């Protein structure tokens, strides 16, 4: 089910997948989240690739999303970006035969072989 993420009045998004830690659950308001989720995963498509890679990434960085994972089914790879000193830093880039691991969710590992099968 889509979930709105409201970062401010002009920036409302519906990430493909999002995660908020238990201690931040009070930020969930009915059918939307006010503020930055801890983790956002976006799956690129030809129609949204540039937008997700540039504009949304910049906005998520600005508002303090701690981890941003980008899955590219066309190139069959994925990237993990972690927020460090208010800037996203590329932590891992994995090809279709590799695994991708979350930084903030210990044990969350994506087997890209299965995802891109």
JSON list of C-alpha atoms in Angstrom, two decimals:
[
{"chain": "A", "resi": 1, "resn": "UNK", "atom": "CA", "xyz": [0.00, 0.00, 0.00]},
{"chain": "A", "resi": 2, "resn": "UNK", "atom": "CA", "xyz": [1.47, 3.39, -0.97]},
{"chain": "A", "resi": 3, "resn": "UNK", "atom": "CA", "xyz": [2.50, 5.61, 1.93]},
{"chain": "A", "resi": 4, "resn": "UNK", "atom": "CA", "xyz": [3.00, 9.35, 1.62]},
{"chain": "A", "resi": 5, "resn": "UNK", "atom": "CA", "xyz": [6.16, 10.80, 3.10]},
{"chain": "A", "resi": 6, "resn": "UNK", "atom": "CA", "xyz": [5.77, 14.52, 3.78]},
{"chain": "A", "resi": 7, "resn": "UNK", "atom": "CA", "xyz": [9.14, 16.21, 4.18]},
{"chain": "A", "resi": 8, "resn": "UNK", "atom": "CA", "xyz": [7.63, 19.71, 4.00]},
{"chain": "A", "resi": 9, "resn": "UNK", "atom": "CA", "xyz": [4.60, 21.33, 2.34]},
{"chain": "A", "resi": 10, "resn": "UNK", "atom": "CA", "xyz": [6.18, 21.16, -1.14]},
{"chain": "A", "resi": 11, "resn": "UNK", "atom": "CA", "xyz": [7.87, 17.76, -0.89]},
{"chain": "A", "resi": 12, "resn": "UNK", "atom": "CA", "xyz": [5.54, 14.79, -0.58]},
{"chain": "A", "resi": 13, "resn": "UNK", "atom": "CA", "xyz": [6.68, 11.44, -2.01]},
{"chain": "A", "resi": 14, "resn": "UNK", "atom": "CA", "xyz": [5.64, 7.79, -2.16]},
{"chain": "A", "resi": 15, "resn": "UNK", "atom": "CA", "xyz": [8.81, 5.69, -2.00]},
{"chain": "A", "resi": 16, "resn": "UNK", "atom": "CA", "xyz": [8.65, 2.11, -3.28]},
{"chain": "A", "resi": 17, "resn": "UNK", "atom": "CA", "xyz": [9.71, 0.81, 0.15]},
{"chain": "A", "resi": 18, "resn": "UNK", "atom": "CA", "xyz": [10.35, 2.67, 3.40]},
{"chain": "A", "resi": 19, "resn": "UNK", "atom": "CA", "xyz": [11.28, 1.83, 6.97]},
{"chain": "A", "resi": 20, "resn": "UNK", "atom": "CA", "xyz": [11.04, 3.75, 10.21]},
{"chain": "A", "resi": 21, "resn": "UNK", "atom": "CA", "xyz": [12.59, 2.55, 13.45]},
{"chain": "A", "resi": 22, "resn": "UNK", "atom": "CA", "xyz": [10.30, 1.62, 16.33]},
{"chain": "A", "resi": 23, "resn": "UNK", "atom": "CA", "xyz": [11.32, 4.63, 18.41]},
{"chain": "A", "resi": 24, "resn": "UNK", "atom": "CA", "xyz": [10.15, 6.97, 15.62]},
{"chain": "A", "resi": 25, "resn": "UNK", "atom": "CA", "xyz": [6.69, 5.40, 15.08]},
{"chain": "A", "resi": 26, "resn": "UNK", "atom": "CA", "xyz": [5.01, 8.44, 16.59]},
{"chain": "A", "resi": 27, "resn": "UNK", "atom": "CA", "xyz": [5.94, 10.25, 13.38]},
{"chain": "A", "resi": 28, "resn": "UNK", "atom": "CA", "xyz": [3.37, 8.19, 11.46]},
{"chain": "A", "resi": 29, "resn": "UNK", "atom": "CA", "xyz": [0.18, 10.20, 11.05]},
{"chain": "A", "resi": 30, "resn": "UNK", "atom": "CA", "xyz": [-2.80, 8.16, 9.72]},
{"chain": "A", "resi": 31, "resn": "UNK", "atom": "CA", "xyz": [-1.87, 7.43, 6.09]},
{"chain": "A", "resi": 32, "resn": "UNK", "atom": "CA", "xyz": [1.35, 9.45, 5.84]},
{"chain": "A", "resi": 33, "resn": "UNK", "atom": "CA", "xyz": [4.68, 10.01, 7.50]},
{"chain": "A", "resi": 34, "resn": "UNK", "atom": "CA", "xyz": [5.80, 13.47, 8.49]},
{"chain": "A", "resi": 35, "resn": "UNK", "atom": "CA", "xyz": [9.57, 13.70, 8.36]},
{"chain": "A", "resi": 36, "resn": "UNK", "atom": "CA", "xyz": [12.33, 11.57, 6.88]},
{"chain": "A", "resi": 37, "resn": "UNK", "atom": "CA", "xyz": [12.12, 7.77, 7.10]},
{"chain": "A", "resi": 38, "resn": "UNK", "atom": "CA", "xyz": [15.26, 5.98, 8.26]},
{"chain": "A", "resi": 39, "resn": "UNK", "atom": "CA", "xyz": [15.45, 3.92, 5.06]},
{"chain": "A", "resi": 40, "resn": "UNK", "atom": "CA", "xyz": [14.05, 4.46, 1.56]},
{"chain": "A", "resi": 41, "resn": "UNK", "atom": "CA", "xyz": [14.35, 1.98, -1.31]},
{"chain": "A", "resi": 42, "resn": "UNK", "atom": "CA", "xyz": [13.54, 3.13, -4.84]},
{"chain": "A", "resi": 43, "resn": "UNK", "atom": "CA", "xyz": [13.28, 0.81, -7.84]},
{"chain": "A", "resi": 44, "resn": "UNK", "atom": "CA", "xyz": [14.18, 2.66, -11.01]},
{"chain": "A", "resi": 45, "resn": "UNK", "atom": "CA", "xyz": [12.18, 2.52, -14.21]},
{"chain": "A", "resi": 46, "resn": "UNK", "atom": "CA", "xyz": [12.94, 4.22, -17.53]},
{"chain": "A", "resi": 47, "resn": "UNK", "atom": "CA", "xyz": [10.37, 6.91, -16.74]},
{"chain": "A", "resi": 48, "resn": "UNK", "atom": "CA", "xyz": [11.69, 7.80, -13.26]},
{"chain": "A", "resi": 49, "resn": "UNK", "atom": "CA", "xyz": [15.42, 6.97, -13.28]},
{"chain": "A", "resi": 50, "resn": "UNK", "atom": "CA", "xyz": [16.76, 10.51, -13.61]},
{"chain": "A", "resi": 51, "resn": "UNK", "atom": "CA", "xyz": [14.23, 11.88, -11.11]},
{"chain": "A", "resi": 52, "resn": "UNK", "atom": "CA", "xyz": [15.06, 9.23, -8.50]},
{"chain": "A", "resi": 53, "resn": "UNK", "atom": "CA", "xyz": [18.81, 9.44, -9.04]},
{"chain": "A", "resi": 54, "resn": "UNK", "atom": "CA", "xyz": [19.07, 13.22, -8.96]},
{"chain": "A", "resi": 55, "resn": "UNK", "atom": "CA", "xyz": [16.14, 15.21, -7.63]},
{"chain": "A", "resi": 56, "resn": "UNK", "atom": "CA", "xyz": [14.69, 12.76, -5.11]},
{"chain": "A", "resi": 57, "resn": "UNK", "atom": "CA", "xyz": [18.13, 11.73, -3.91]},
{"chain": "A", "resi": 58, "resn": "UNK", "atom": "CA", "xyz": [19.00, 15.38, -3.25]},
{"chain": "A", "resi": 59, "resn": "UNK", "atom": "CA", "xyz": [15.72, 15.96, -1.38]},
{"chain": "A", "resi": 60, "resn": "UNK", "atom": "CA", "xyz": [16.10, 12.78, 0.72]},
{"chain": "A", "resi": 61, "resn": "UNK", "atom": "CA", "xyz": [19.64, 13.85, 1.57]},
{"chain": "A", "resi": 62, "resn": "UNK", "atom": "CA", "xyz": [18.53, 17.36, 2.51]},
{"chain": "A", "resi": 63, "resn": "UNK", "atom": "CA", "xyz": [15.82, 16.09, 4.88]},
{"chain": "A", "resi": 64, "resn": "UNK", "atom": "CA", "xyz": [17.96, 13.47, 6.59]},
{"chain": "A", "resi": 65, "resn": "UNK", "atom": "CA", "xyz": [17.00, 10.04, 5.24]},
{"chain": "A", "resi": 66, "resn": "UNK", "atom": "CA", "xyz": [19.67, 7.86, 6.86]},
{"chain": "A", "resi": 67, "resn": "UNK", "atom": "CA", "xyz": [19.92, 5.26, 4.10]},
{"chain": "A", "resi": 68, "resn": "UNK", "atom": "CA", "xyz": [18.86, 5.32, 0.45]},
{"chain": "A", "resi": 69, "resn": "UNK", "atom": "CA", "xyz": [18.96, 2.16, -1.64]},
{"chain": "A", "resi": 70, "resn": "UNK", "atom": "CA", "xyz": [18.56, 2.41, -5.39]},
{"chain": "A", "resi": 71, "resn": "UNK", "atom": "CA", "xyz": [17.70, -0.74, -7.36]},
{"chain": "A", "resi": 72, "resn": "UNK", "atom": "CA", "xyz": [18.22, -0.54, -11.12]},
{"chain": "A", "resi": 73, "resn": "UNK", "atom": "CA", "xyz": [16.54, -3.46, -12.95]},
{"chain": "A", "resi": 74, "resn": "UNK", "atom": "CA", "xyz": [17.73, -2.19, -16.33]},
{"chain": "A", "resi": 75, "resn": "UNK", "atom": "CA", "xyz": [21.44, -2.20, -15.41]},
{"chain": "A", "resi": 76, "resn": "UNK", "atom": "CA", "xyz": [20.83, -5.09, -12.97]},
{"chain": "A", "resi": 77, "resn": "UNK", "atom": "CA", "xyz": [22.65, -3.48, -10.06]},
{"chain": "A", "resi": 78, "resn": "UNK", "atom": "CA", "xyz": [21.91, -1.70, -6.80]},
{"chain": "A", "resi": 79, "resn": "UNK", "atom": "CA", "xyz": [23.53, 0.91, -4.58]},
{"chain": "A", "resi": 80, "resn": "UNK", "atom": "CA", "xyz": [23.47, 1.73, -0.88]},
{"chain": "A", "resi": 81, "resn": "UNK", "atom": "CA", "xyz": [23.95, 5.36, 0.09]},
{"chain": "A", "resi": 82, "resn": "UNK", "atom": "CA", "xyz": [24.31, 6.32, 3.76]},
{"chain": "A", "resi": 83, "resn": "UNK", "atom": "CA", "xyz": [23.98, 9.80, 5.23]},
{"chain": "A", "resi": 84, "resn": "UNK", "atom": "CA", "xyz": [27.24, 11.01, 6.74]},
{"chain": "A", "resi": 85, "resn": "UNK", "atom": "CA", "xyz": [27.64, 14.63, 7.86]},
{"chain": "A", "resi": 86, "resn": "UNK", "atom": "CA", "xyz": [24.41, 15.52, 5.99]},
{"chain": "A", "resi": 87, "resn": "UNK", "atom": "CA", "xyz": [25.70, 14.09, 2.68]},
{"chain": "A", "resi": 88, "resn": "UNK", "atom": "CA", "xyz": [24.94, 10.75, 1.00]},
{"chain": "A", "resi": 89, "resn": "UNK", "atom": "CA", "xyz": [28.02, 8.58, 0.66]},
{"chain": "A", "resi": 90, "resn": "UNK", "atom": "CA", "xyz": [28.05, 5.54, -1.64]},
{"chain": "A", "resi": 91, "resn": "UNK", "atom": "CA", "xyz": [28.71, 2.58, 0.67]},
{"chain": "A", "resi": 92, "resn": "UNK", "atom": "CA", "xyz": [28.14, -0.32, -1.69]},
{"chain": "A", "resi": 93, "resn": "UNK", "atom": "CA", "xyz": [27.42, -0.98, -5.35]},
{"chain": "A", "resi": 94, "resn": "UNK", "atom": "CA", "xyz": [26.48, -4.56, -6.19]},
{"chain": "A", "resi": 95, "resn": "UNK", "atom": "CA", "xyz": [26.01, -6.30, -9.53]},
{"chain": "A", "resi": 96, "resn": "UNK", "atom": "CA", "xyz": [23.34, -8.89, -10.29]},
{"chain": "A", "resi": 97, "resn": "UNK", "atom": "CA", "xyz": [25.47, -11.80, -9.03]},
{"chain": "A", "resi": 98, "resn": "UNK", "atom": "CA", "xyz": [26.22, -10.20, -5.66]},
{"chain": "A", "resi": 99, "resn": "UNK", "atom": "CA", "xyz": [24.50, -9.38, -2.39]},
{"chain": "A", "resi": 100, "resn": "UNK", "atom": "CA", "xyz": [23.61, -5.93, -1.11]},
{"chain": "A", "resi": 101, "resn": "UNK", "atom": "CA", "xyz": [23.48, -5.22, 2.63]},
{"chain": "A", "resi": 102, "resn": "UNK", "atom": "CA", "xyz": [21.61, -2.51, 4.50]},
{"chain": "A", "resi": 103, "resn": "UNK", "atom": "CA", "xyz": [23.70, -0.25, 6.70]},
{"chain": "A", "resi": 104, "resn": "UNK", "atom": "CA", "xyz": [21.04, 0.56, 9.30]},
{"chain": "A", "resi": 105, "resn": "UNK", "atom": "CA", "xyz": [19.14, -2.75, 9.34]},
{"chain": "A", "resi": 106, "resn": "UNK", "atom": "CA", "xyz": [21.63, -5.36, 10.40]},
{"chain": "A", "resi": 107, "resn": "UNK", "atom": "CA", "xyz": [20.83, -8.65, 8.69]},
{"chain": "A", "resi": 108, "resn": "UNK", "atom": "CA", "xyz": [18.84, -7.13, 5.82]},
{"chain": "A", "resi": 109, "resn": "UNK", "atom": "CA", "xyz": [20.61, -8.57, 2.79]},
{"chain": "A", "resi": 110, "resn": "UNK", "atom": "CA", "xyz": [19.34, -8.59, -0.78]},
{"chain": "A", "resi": 111, "resn": "UNK", "atom": "CA", "xyz": [20.44, -11.45, -3.01]},
{"chain": "A", "resi": 112, "resn": "UNK", "atom": "CA", "xyz": [20.45, -9.66, -6.34]},
{"chain": "A", "resi": 113, "resn": "UNK", "atom": "CA", "xyz": [20.69, -12.96, -8.21]},
{"chain": "A", "resi": 114, "resn": "UNK", "atom": "CA", "xyz": [17.15, -13.70, -7.04]},
{"chain": "A", "resi": 115, "resn": "UNK", "atom": "CA", "xyz": [15.89, -10.17, -7.57]},
{"chain": "A", "resi": 116, "resn": "UNK", "atom": "CA", "xyz": [17.12, -9.98, -11.16]},
{"chain": "A", "resi": 117, "resn": "UNK", "atom": "CA", "xyz": [16.25, -13.60, -12.08]}
]
